[in-house]
mmCIF file of C-alpha atoms and ligand atoms in Angstrom:
data_model
loop_
_atom_site.group_PDB
_atom_site.id
_atom_site.type_symbol
_atom_site.label_atom_id
_atom_site.label_comp_id
_atom_site.label_asym_id
_atom_site.label_seq_id
_atom_site.Cartn_x
_atom_site.Cartn_y
_atom_site.Cartn_z
ATOM 1 C CA MET S 1 79.176 112.060 81.406
ATOM 2 C CA ILE S 2 82.365 110.276 80.649
ATOM 3 C CA LYS S 3 83.258 109.726 77.044
ATOM 4 C CA ALA S 4 84.388 106.341 75.734
ATOM 5 C CA PRO S 5 88.110 105.714 77.282
ATOM 6 C CA ASP S 6 89.649 105.915 74.072
ATOM 7 C CA ALA S 7 87.884 109.194 73.245
ATOM 8 C CA VAL S 8 89.063 110.952 76.615
ATOM 9 C CA PRO S 9 91.461 113.438 74.794
ATOM 10 C CA LEU S 10 95.091 113.769 76.129
ATOM 11 C CA PRO S 11 97.367 116.153 75.469
ATOM 12 C CA ALA S 12 100.912 114.957 74.017
ATOM 13 C CA GLU S 13 102.731 115.422 77.123
ATOM 14 C CA PHE S 14 100.426 113.011 78.689
ATOM 15 C CA SER S 15 99.422 110.484 75.915
ATOM 16 C CA THR S 16 102.260 108.183 76.432
ATOM 17 C CA ARG S 17 102.365 108.500 80.339
ATOM 18 C CA VAL S 18 98.557 107.797 80.726
ATOM 19 C CA LEU S 19 97.944 103.848 80.365
ATOM 20 C CA ARG S 20 94.533 102.677 79.415
ATOM 21 C CA ASP S 21 92.661 99.513 80.530
ATOM 22 C CA VAL S 22 95.060 98.532 83.527
ATOM 23 C CA PRO S 23 93.618 95.826 85.495
ATOM 24 C CA MET S 24 93.058 96.967 89.213
ATOM 25 C CA ALA S 25 93.554 93.515 90.322
ATOM 26 C CA LYS S 26 97.319 94.332 90.228
ATOM 27 C CA HIS S 27 96.956 97.444 92.775
ATOM 28 C CA THR S 28 94.577 96.398 95.157
ATOM 29 C CA SER S 29 95.395 94.083 98.450
ATOM 30 C CA TRP S 30 92.409 91.794 97.310
ATOM 31 C CA HIS S 31 94.050 91.262 93.974
ATOM 32 C CA THR S 32 90.982 91.166 92.316
ATOM 33 C CA GLY S 33 88.780 93.650 90.353
ATOM 34 C CA GLY S 34 88.497 94.968 86.764
ATOM 35 C CA CYS S 35 90.501 97.699 84.359
ATOM 36 C CA ALA S 36 90.477 101.402 84.876
ATOM 37 C CA ASP S 37 90.059 103.349 81.656
ATOM 38 C CA LEU S 38 92.778 105.813 82.476
ATOM 39 C CA TYR S 39 95.639 104.827 84.866
ATOM 40 C CA PHE S 40 98.256 107.795 85.897
ATOM 41 C CA VAL S 41 101.163 107.759 88.171
ATOM 42 C CA PRO S 42 102.451 111.462 88.479
ATOM 43 C CA ARG S 43 105.901 112.588 88.610
ATOM 44 C CA ASP S 44 105.387 114.973 91.437
ATOM 45 C CA LEU S 45 102.734 117.479 92.613
ATOM 46 C CA ARG S 46 103.409 119.874 89.757
ATOM 47 C CA ASP S 47 102.812 117.036 86.983
ATOM 48 C CA LEU S 48 99.673 116.279 89.033
ATOM 49 C CA ALA S 49 98.564 119.707 88.793
ATOM 50 C CA ALA S 50 98.991 119.747 85.171
ATOM 51 C CA PHE S 51 97.112 116.510 84.767
ATOM 52 C CA LEU S 52 94.355 117.415 86.410
ATOM 53 C CA ARG S 53 93.944 121.197 84.594
ATOM 54 C CA GLN S 54 93.963 119.276 81.373
ATOM 55 C CA LEU S 55 91.694 116.702 82.082
ATOM 56 C CA ALA S 56 87.816 116.873 80.912
ATOM 57 C CA PRO S 57 85.762 117.996 83.969
ATOM 58 C CA GLY S 58 83.438 115.058 83.582
ATOM 59 C CA VAL S 59 85.720 112.382 83.728
ATOM 60 C CA PRO S 60 85.367 110.338 87.242
ATOM 61 C CA LEU S 61 88.620 110.186 89.477
ATOM 62 C CA LEU S 62 89.673 107.480 91.688
ATOM 63 C CA TRP S 63 92.765 108.075 93.728
ATOM 64 C CA VAL S 64 94.459 105.021 94.905
ATOM 65 C CA GLY S 65 97.369 104.911 97.387
ATOM 66 C CA LEU S 66 98.238 101.008 98.082
ATOM 67 C CA GLY S 67 94.843 99.705 97.500
ATOM 68 C CA SER S 68 94.354 98.150 100.743
ATOM 69 C CA ASN S 69 90.789 99.183 101.478
ATOM 70 C CA LEU S 70 89.502 98.925 97.790
ATOM 71 C CA LEU S 71 87.540 96.794 95.974
ATOM 72 C CA VAL S 72 87.015 97.384 92.033
ATOM 73 C CA ARG S 73 84.252 95.792 90.556
ATOM 74 C CA ASP S 74 84.790 93.307 87.598
ATOM 75 C CA GLY S 75 83.643 95.945 85.023
ATOM 76 C CA GLY S 76 86.313 98.375 86.165
ATOM 77 C CA PHE S 77 86.352 101.876 86.802
ATOM 78 C CA ARG S 78 85.279 104.199 83.846
ATOM 79 C CA GLY S 79 87.315 107.307 84.439
ATOM 80 C CA ALA S 80 91.099 108.252 85.893
ATOM 81 C CA VAL S 81 92.891 106.427 88.438
ATOM 82 C CA ILE S 82 95.482 108.435 90.033
ATOM 83 C CA MET S 83 98.270 106.659 92.041
ATOM 84 C CA THR S 84 99.899 108.411 94.718
ATOM 85 C CA HIS S 85 102.480 105.626 95.996
ATOM 86 C CA GLY S 86 105.448 105.942 94.144
ATOM 87 C CA ALA S 87 104.579 109.449 93.267
ATOM 88 C CA LEU S 88 104.171 111.921 96.069
ATOM 89 C CA GLY S 89 106.956 110.220 98.438
ATOM 90 C CA ARG S 90 108.552 113.271 100.345
ATOM 91 C CA LEU S 91 108.956 112.394 103.823
ATOM 92 C CA ALA S 92 110.606 115.345 105.950
ATOM 93 C CA ARG S 93 111.342 116.510 109.559
ATOM 94 C CA ARG S 94 109.713 119.968 110.235
ATOM 95 C CA SER S 95 110.470 120.775 113.702
ATOM 96 C CA ALA S 96 110.906 118.916 117.226
ATOM 97 C CA THR S 97 107.745 117.191 117.158
ATOM 98 C CA SER S 98 106.074 117.732 113.511
ATOM 99 C CA ILE S 99 106.777 116.183 110.209
ATOM 100 C CA ASP S 100 105.917 116.828 106.552
ATOM 101 C CA ALA S 101 104.590 113.627 104.470
ATOM 102 C CA GLN S 102 103.241 113.587 101.257
ATOM 103 C CA ALA S 103 100.017 111.606 100.520
ATOM 104 C CA GLY S 104 101.992 108.802 98.587
ATOM 105 C CA VAL S 105 104.339 108.024 101.377
ATOM 106 C CA ALA S 106 103.529 104.338 103.192
ATOM 107 C CA CYS S 107 102.143 104.507 106.569
ATOM 108 C CA ALA S 108 104.969 102.011 107.437
ATOM 109 C CA ARG S 109 107.900 104.312 106.861
ATOM 110 C CA ILE S 110 106.445 106.938 108.484
ATOM 111 C CA ALA S 111 106.534 104.547 111.692
ATOM 112 C CA ARG S 112 109.726 103.707 111.152
ATOM 113 C CA GLN S 113 111.225 107.199 110.263
ATOM 114 C CA CYS S 114 109.288 108.426 113.084
ATOM 115 C CA VAL S 115 111.416 105.986 115.707
ATOM 116 C CA GLN S 116 114.452 106.976 114.007
ATOM 117 C CA TRP S 117 113.555 110.580 114.388
ATOM 118 C CA GLY S 118 113.110 109.695 118.194
ATOM 119 C CA LEU S 119 109.173 110.442 118.013
ATOM 120 C CA GLY S 120 106.420 108.566 119.698
ATOM 121 C CA ALA S 121 103.023 107.750 119.191
ATOM 122 C CA ALA S 122 103.512 106.997 115.499
ATOM 123 C CA GLU S 123 104.174 103.357 115.887
ATOM 124 C CA PHE S 124 100.289 102.605 115.084
ATOM 125 C CA PHE S 125 100.841 103.546 111.441
ATOM 126 C CA ALA S 126 103.114 100.369 111.405
ATOM 127 C CA GLY S 127 99.730 98.342 111.267
ATOM 128 C CA ILE S 128 98.293 100.067 108.423
ATOM 129 C CA PRO S 129 99.528 98.646 105.156
ATOM 130 C CA GLY S 130 98.387 101.822 103.098
ATOM 131 C CA THR S 131 99.623 105.330 101.902
ATOM 132 C CA LEU S 132 99.189 108.440 104.162
ATOM 133 C CA GLY S 133 96.670 109.624 101.621
ATOM 134 C CA GLY S 134 94.385 106.656 102.508
ATOM 135 C CA ALA S 135 95.005 106.949 105.977
ATOM 136 C CA LEU S 136 93.557 110.494 105.848
ATOM 137 C CA ALA S 137 90.743 109.503 103.693
ATOM 138 C CA MET S 138 89.637 106.771 106.019
ATOM 139 C CA ASN S 139 91.011 107.896 109.448
ATOM 140 C CA ALA S 140 92.858 104.771 109.657
ATOM 141 C CA GLY S 141 93.874 103.582 113.164
ATOM 142 C CA ALA S 142 95.454 100.517 114.935
ATOM 143 C CA TRP S 143 96.452 99.937 118.465
ATOM 144 C CA GLY S 144 94.632 102.821 119.794
ATOM 145 C CA GLY S 145 96.301 105.562 117.436
ATOM 146 C CA GLU S 146 94.218 107.250 114.888
ATOM 147 C CA THR S 147 95.474 109.359 111.947
ATOM 148 C CA TRP S 148 93.423 112.637 112.289
ATOM 149 C CA ARG S 149 94.787 112.749 115.933
ATOM 150 C CA HIS S 150 98.036 113.750 114.685
ATOM 151 C CA VAL S 151 96.719 115.866 111.858
ATOM 152 C CA VAL S 152 97.838 120.014 112.408
ATOM 153 C CA GLU S 153 96.805 120.718 108.632
ATOM 154 C CA VAL S 154 96.336 118.969 105.430
ATOM 155 C CA ASP S 155 97.319 120.018 101.817
ATOM 156 C CA VAL S 156 94.530 118.850 99.054
ATOM 157 C CA ILE S 157 94.187 119.786 95.624
ATOM 158 C CA ASP S 158 91.137 120.118 93.511
ATOM 159 C CA ARG S 159 90.015 119.536 89.783
ATOM 160 C CA ARG S 160 91.648 122.417 88.575
ATOM 161 C CA GLY S 161 95.107 121.571 90.284
ATOM 162 C CA THR S 162 94.926 124.104 92.605
ATOM 163 C CA THR S 163 96.408 123.138 96.164
ATOM 164 C CA HIS S 164 94.883 124.537 99.279
ATOM 165 C CA THR S 165 96.166 124.112 103.021
ATOM 166 C CA ARG S 166 93.254 123.333 105.499
ATOM 167 C CA PRO S 167 93.059 122.783 109.231
ATOM 168 C CA PRO S 168 91.433 119.723 110.971
ATOM 169 C CA GLY S 169 88.334 122.308 111.485
ATOM 170 C CA GLU S 170 87.213 122.113 108.206
ATOM 171 C CA PHE S 171 86.671 118.404 108.075
ATOM 172 C CA ARG S 172 83.957 116.077 109.984
ATOM 173 C CA ILE S 173 86.035 113.338 111.103
ATOM 174 C CA GLY S 174 84.623 110.408 112.942
ATOM 175 C CA TYR S 175 85.715 106.406 113.295
ATOM 176 C CA ARG S 176 87.282 105.329 109.860
ATOM 177 C CA SER S 177 85.114 108.416 108.364
ATOM 178 C CA VAL S 178 86.562 111.807 106.947
ATOM 179 C CA ILE S 179 84.244 114.316 105.424
ATOM 180 C CA GLY S 180 85.908 117.542 103.571
ATOM 181 C CA HIS S 181 85.230 119.722 100.592
ATOM 182 C CA ASP S 182 83.745 118.157 97.359
ATOM 183 C CA ASP S 183 86.101 117.421 94.925
ATOM 184 C CA GLU S 184 89.311 117.606 96.904
ATOM 185 C CA TRP S 185 91.972 115.086 97.533
ATOM 186 C CA PHE S 186 94.913 114.704 99.857
ATOM 187 C CA VAL S 187 98.516 115.412 98.692
ATOM 188 C CA GLY S 188 99.982 115.936 102.049
ATOM 189 C CA ALA S 189 100.079 116.524 105.647
ATOM 190 C CA ARG S 190 101.848 117.869 108.505
ATOM 191 C CA LEU S 191 101.361 115.685 111.554
ATOM 192 C CA ARG S 192 102.841 116.057 115.070
ATOM 193 C CA PHE S 193 103.877 113.180 117.474
ATOM 194 C CA GLU S 194 105.754 113.272 121.021
ATOM 195 C CA ALA S 195 109.006 113.773 121.543
ATOM 196 C CA ALA S 196 110.370 110.072 122.796
ATOM 197 C CA PRO S 197 114.227 109.931 122.746
ATOM 198 C CA GLY S 198 114.170 106.323 123.695
ATOM 199 C CA ALA S 199 112.010 105.314 121.035
ATOM 200 C CA HIS S 200 113.000 101.904 119.758
ATOM 201 C CA ALA S 201 112.278 99.608 116.622
ATOM 202 C CA ASP S 202 111.540 96.930 118.866
ATOM 203 C CA ALA S 203 108.449 98.477 119.754
ATOM 204 C CA ILE S 204 107.036 98.267 116.130
ATOM 205 C CA ARG S 205 108.207 94.731 115.848
ATOM 206 C CA ASP S 206 106.530 93.620 118.872
ATOM 207 C CA LEU S 207 103.150 94.894 117.947
ATOM 208 C CA LEU S 208 103.229 93.287 114.480
ATOM 209 C CA GLU S 209 104.135 90.073 116.025
ATOM 210 C CA ARG S 210 101.179 90.325 118.478
ATOM 211 C CA ARG S 211 98.946 91.066 115.256
ATOM 212 C CA LYS S 212 100.237 88.065 113.465
ATOM 213 C CA GLN S 213 98.861 85.669 116.334
ATOM 214 C CA SER S 214 95.294 87.238 115.419
ATOM 215 C CA GLN S 215 94.780 88.136 112.051
ATOM 216 C CA PRO S 216 95.287 86.231 108.323
ATOM 217 C CA ILE S 217 98.612 88.728 107.778
ATOM 218 C CA GLY S 218 100.030 87.481 104.172
ATOM 219 C CA GLU S 219 96.981 86.212 102.603
ATOM 220 C CA TRP S 220 95.185 88.532 100.248
ATOM 221 C CA SER S 221 92.591 90.617 102.020
ATOM 222 C CA CYS S 222 91.885 94.255 103.001
ATOM 223 C CA GLY S 223 92.130 94.003 106.594
ATOM 224 C CA SER S 224 88.696 94.328 108.350
ATOM 225 C CA VAL S 225 85.798 94.570 106.131
ATOM 226 C CA PHE S 226 83.335 96.196 108.481
ATOM 227 C CA THR S 227 83.259 98.882 111.022
ATOM 228 C CA ASN S 228 82.681 97.970 114.371
ATOM 229 C CA PRO S 229 79.364 98.941 115.651
ATOM 230 C CA PRO S 230 78.943 101.283 118.856
ATOM 231 C CA GLY S 231 80.155 99.051 121.715
ATOM 232 C CA GLU S 232 80.504 95.871 119.879
ATOM 233 C CA HIS S 233 83.012 94.088 117.744
ATOM 234 C CA ALA S 234 82.059 93.110 114.058
ATOM 235 C CA ALA S 235 84.196 90.103 114.205
ATOM 236 C CA ARG S 236 82.309 88.745 117.183
ATOM 237 C CA LEU S 237 79.125 89.231 115.852
ATOM 238 C CA ILE S 238 80.401 87.571 112.451
ATOM 239 C CA ASP S 239 81.919 84.839 114.070
ATOM 240 C CA SER S 240 78.969 84.036 116.604
ATOM 241 C CA ALA S 241 76.667 84.172 113.449
ATOM 242 C CA GLY S 242 78.526 81.066 112.544
ATOM 243 C CA LEU S 243 80.163 82.627 109.345
ATOM 244 C CA LYS S 244 83.811 81.836 109.643
ATOM 245 C CA GLY S 245 84.893 79.917 106.815
ATOM 246 C CA CYS S 246 81.615 80.812 104.776
ATOM 247 C CA ARG S 247 82.657 80.722 101.153
ATOM 248 C CA ARG S 248 81.638 82.412 97.615
ATOM 249 C CA GLY S 249 83.541 81.170 94.923
ATOM 250 C CA ASP S 250 87.434 81.710 95.741
ATOM 251 C CA ALA S 251 86.515 84.190 98.475
ATOM 252 C CA SER S 252 85.840 83.290 102.521
ATOM 253 C CA VAL S 253 85.518 84.656 105.706
ATOM 254 C CA SER S 254 88.978 84.009 107.222
ATOM 255 C CA ALA S 255 88.813 81.187 109.802
ATOM 256 C CA LYS S 256 91.612 83.309 111.925
ATOM 257 C CA HIS S 257 89.660 86.783 112.228
ATOM 258 C CA ALA S 258 86.261 86.798 111.002
ATOM 259 C CA ASN S 259 86.254 90.340 109.791
ATOM 260 C CA PHE S 260 88.594 89.511 107.150
ATOM 261 C CA ILE S 261 87.490 88.046 104.083
ATOM 262 C CA ILE S 262 90.218 85.928 101.956
ATOM 263 C CA ASN S 263 90.722 85.788 98.367
ATOM 264 C CA HIS S 264 92.570 82.358 97.797
ATOM 265 C CA GLY S 265 93.636 83.074 94.474
ATOM 266 C CA GLY S 266 90.814 83.254 91.996
ATOM 267 C CA ALA S 267 87.999 85.113 93.882
ATOM 268 C CA ARG S 268 86.269 87.925 91.555
ATOM 269 C CA ALA S 269 85.125 91.049 93.011
ATOM 270 C CA ALA S 270 81.713 89.933 92.635
ATOM 271 C CA ASP S 271 82.440 86.738 94.799
ATOM 272 C CA ILE S 272 83.692 89.383 97.731
ATOM 273 C CA GLU S 273 81.093 91.751 97.266
ATOM 274 C CA ALA S 274 78.360 88.939 97.356
ATOM 275 C CA LEU S 275 79.871 87.240 100.630
ATOM 276 C CA ILE S 276 79.951 90.786 102.510
ATOM 277 C CA ARG S 277 76.226 90.831 101.269
ATOM 278 C CA HIS S 278 75.583 87.489 102.935
ATOM 279 C CA VAL S 279 77.413 88.456 105.841
ATOM 280 C CA GLN S 280 75.585 91.950 106.631
ATOM 281 C CA ALA S 281 72.154 89.899 105.811
ATOM 282 C CA THR S 282 73.084 87.066 108.078
ATOM 283 C CA VAL S 283 74.183 89.078 110.906
ATOM 284 C CA ALA S 284 71.301 91.527 110.707
ATOM 285 C CA ALA S 285 69.054 88.292 111.149
ATOM 286 C CA VAL S 286 70.832 86.893 113.832
ATOM 287 C CA HIS S 287 71.923 89.589 115.997
ATOM 288 C CA GLY S 288 69.627 92.702 114.546
ATOM 289 C CA ILE S 289 72.533 94.846 113.999
ATOM 290 C CA SER S 290 73.514 96.251 110.572
ATOM 291 C CA LEU S 291 77.159 96.030 109.763
ATOM 292 C CA GLN S 292 78.483 98.835 107.620
ATOM 293 C CA PRO S 293 81.540 98.028 105.332
ATOM 294 C CA GLU S 294 84.735 99.768 105.918
ATOM 295 C CA VAL S 295 86.120 98.957 102.604
ATOM 296 C CA ARG S 296 85.450 101.260 99.521
ATOM 297 C CA ILE S 297 83.382 99.841 96.645
ATOM 298 C CA VAL S 298 83.785 101.244 93.161
ATOM 299 C CA GLY S 299 83.370 100.528 89.701
ATOM 300 C CA GLU S 300 80.895 98.622 87.407
ATOM 301 C CA PRO S 301 79.520 95.330 87.978
ATOM 302 C CA ALA S 302 80.693 92.890 84.925
HETATM 303 C C1 LIG L 401 96.192 93.340 106.003
HETATM 304 C C2 LIG L 401 95.504 94.375 106.330
HETATM 305 C C3 LIG L 401 95.506 95.194 107.618
HETATM 306 C C4 LIG L 401 94.663 96.484 107.926
HETATM 307 N N1 LIG L 401 94.687 96.858 109.125
HETATM 308 C C5 LIG L 401 94.097 97.965 109.060
HETATM 309 C C6 LIG L 401 94.056 98.843 110.578
HETATM 310 O O1 LIG L 401 94.551 98.288 111.202
HETATM 311 N N2 LIG L 401 93.381 99.829 110.639
HETATM 312 C C7 LIG L 401 93.016 100.523 109.549
HETATM 313 O O2 LIG L 401 92.431 101.888 109.847
HETATM 314 N N3 LIG L 401 93.028 99.956 108.363
HETATM 315 C C8 LIG L 401 93.627 99.021 108.209
HETATM 316 N N4 LIG L 401 93.686 98.254 107.006
HETATM 317 C C9 LIG L 401 92.828 98.672 106.068
HETATM 318 C C10 LIG L 401 93.719 100.231 105.050
HETATM 319 O O3 LIG L 401 95.315 99.468 104.873
HETATM 320 C C11 LIG L 401 93.739 101.651 105.535
HETATM 321 O O4 LIG L 401 92.262 101.894 105.184
HETATM 322 C C12 LIG L 401 94.804 102.464 104.723
HETATM 323 O O5 LIG L 401 94.371 103.652 105.167
HETATM 324 C C13 LIG L 401 94.181 102.790 103.037
HETATM 325 O O6 LIG L 401 95.202 103.332 102.588
HETATM 326 P P1 LIG L 401 95.511 103.005 101.086
HETATM 327 O O7 LIG L 401 96.699 104.148 100.678
HETATM 328 O O8 LIG L 401 95.539 101.686 100.651
HETATM 329 O O9 LIG L 401 94.289 103.375 100.467
HETATM 330 P P2 LIG L 401 93.573 102.714 99.250
HETATM 331 O O10 LIG L 401 92.790 101.364 99.523
HETATM 332 O O11 LIG L 401 94.183 102.986 97.974
HETATM 333 O O12 LIG L 401 92.205 103.957 99.147
HETATM 334 C C14 LIG L 401 91.227 103.707 100.227
HETATM 335 C C15 LIG L 401 90.182 104.962 99.937
HETATM 336 O O13 LIG L 401 90.827 106.222 100.288
HETATM 337 C C16 LIG L 401 90.830 107.107 98.945
HETATM 338 N N5 LIG L 401 92.128 107.483 98.829
HETATM 339 C C17 LIG L 401 93.229 106.859 98.664
HETATM 340 N N6 LIG L 401 94.363 107.940 98.658
HETATM 341 C C18 LIG L 401 93.424 109.275 98.659
HETATM 342 C C19 LIG L 401 94.100 110.610 98.553
HETATM 343 N N7 LIG L 401 95.337 110.501 98.313
HETATM 344 N N8 LIG L 401 93.113 111.590 98.533
HETATM 345 C C20 LIG L 401 91.664 111.326 99.010
HETATM 346 N N9 LIG L 401 91.267 110.013 98.877
HETATM 347 C C21 LIG L 401 92.077 109.123 98.909
HETATM 348 C C22 LIG L 401 90.372 105.909 98.045
HETATM 349 O O14 LIG L 401 89.974 106.813 96.762
HETATM 350 C C23 LIG L 401 89.331 104.922 98.875
HETATM 351 O O15 LIG L 401 88.380 105.655 98.765
HETATM 352 C C24 LIG L 401 94.285 97.165 106.653
HETATM 353 C C25 LIG L 401 94.056 96.566 105.633
HETATM 354 C C26 LIG L 401 94.991 95.146 105.457
HETATM 355 C C27 LIG L 401 95.199 94.603 104.036
#
């Protein structure tokens, strides 16, 4: 069991750099949620390994990239948050068609850089407002592209701070689902794309422009809340169940895209979670289909 946060012992080299009681509302795209007991931004991979090595084995870990698929409950997270964005940020070309990227690199940066390198089929990353680590954990995808179709191998780190390189065959990969070894997290990957000498940034701009027509971009959300059931669209099911605009506190089902839940400014995580449960119950009653959340819900209720 984790001890009370102040009692988690930290050696001097980390005691000033590990923050305590950090509001996760500042680090998630829903802009709500309680505090993390401990919050650590490593300087680099070696620093991350040293931090993990000294941490008591019972302290729960929450890995966060850009928090674009994450709801932290109002009571916060009793453990240590490890932030990869702004930390593991190396991106380099490896061969004619492959790249090396660390987990904290924003997906949009991968998309833009690949265009500059004359690599195609990476444009879909521009539609994912998260990090590569989050995209690997979620098998994020957009516009027909999907993260793990491009993975040559991944680097993971365990609680002892040891890194391992693993091929895709060691993971069970599905639609927005990735199951790997217990207690290992992504620190980087090698990805393969296609040679596309004519690649141009306009292609990305067009895709993003099209997205703006159908999604409430710019509002506080986590993108699609539910995965699409086989052969169906969650948004269609939610819309036809009459749920567009449905509200709990300051959260509502988007009128523009029914699979988005918007925080209008003052929503608590409990409002969003209550709306998620209400949408699930209503869609089950109307359509007989059980919607599964795509967003990850963690932490303690208030
Ligand atoms: C406006 C909007 C549009 C979106 N559109 C899409 C879309 O088209 N397609 C799509 O797939 N998603 C979409 N998303 C959801 C989200 O951007 C993706 O799921 C993204 O991959 C999450 O990355 P992140 O870095 O923000 O992860 P986070 O939200 O920080 O974390 C998500 C999950 O991944 C885990 N995780 C994060 N980093 C690591 C790591 N290094 N190792 C292990 N686990 C880790 C976290 O613990 C958590 O369980 C959208 C979100 C928004 C806000």
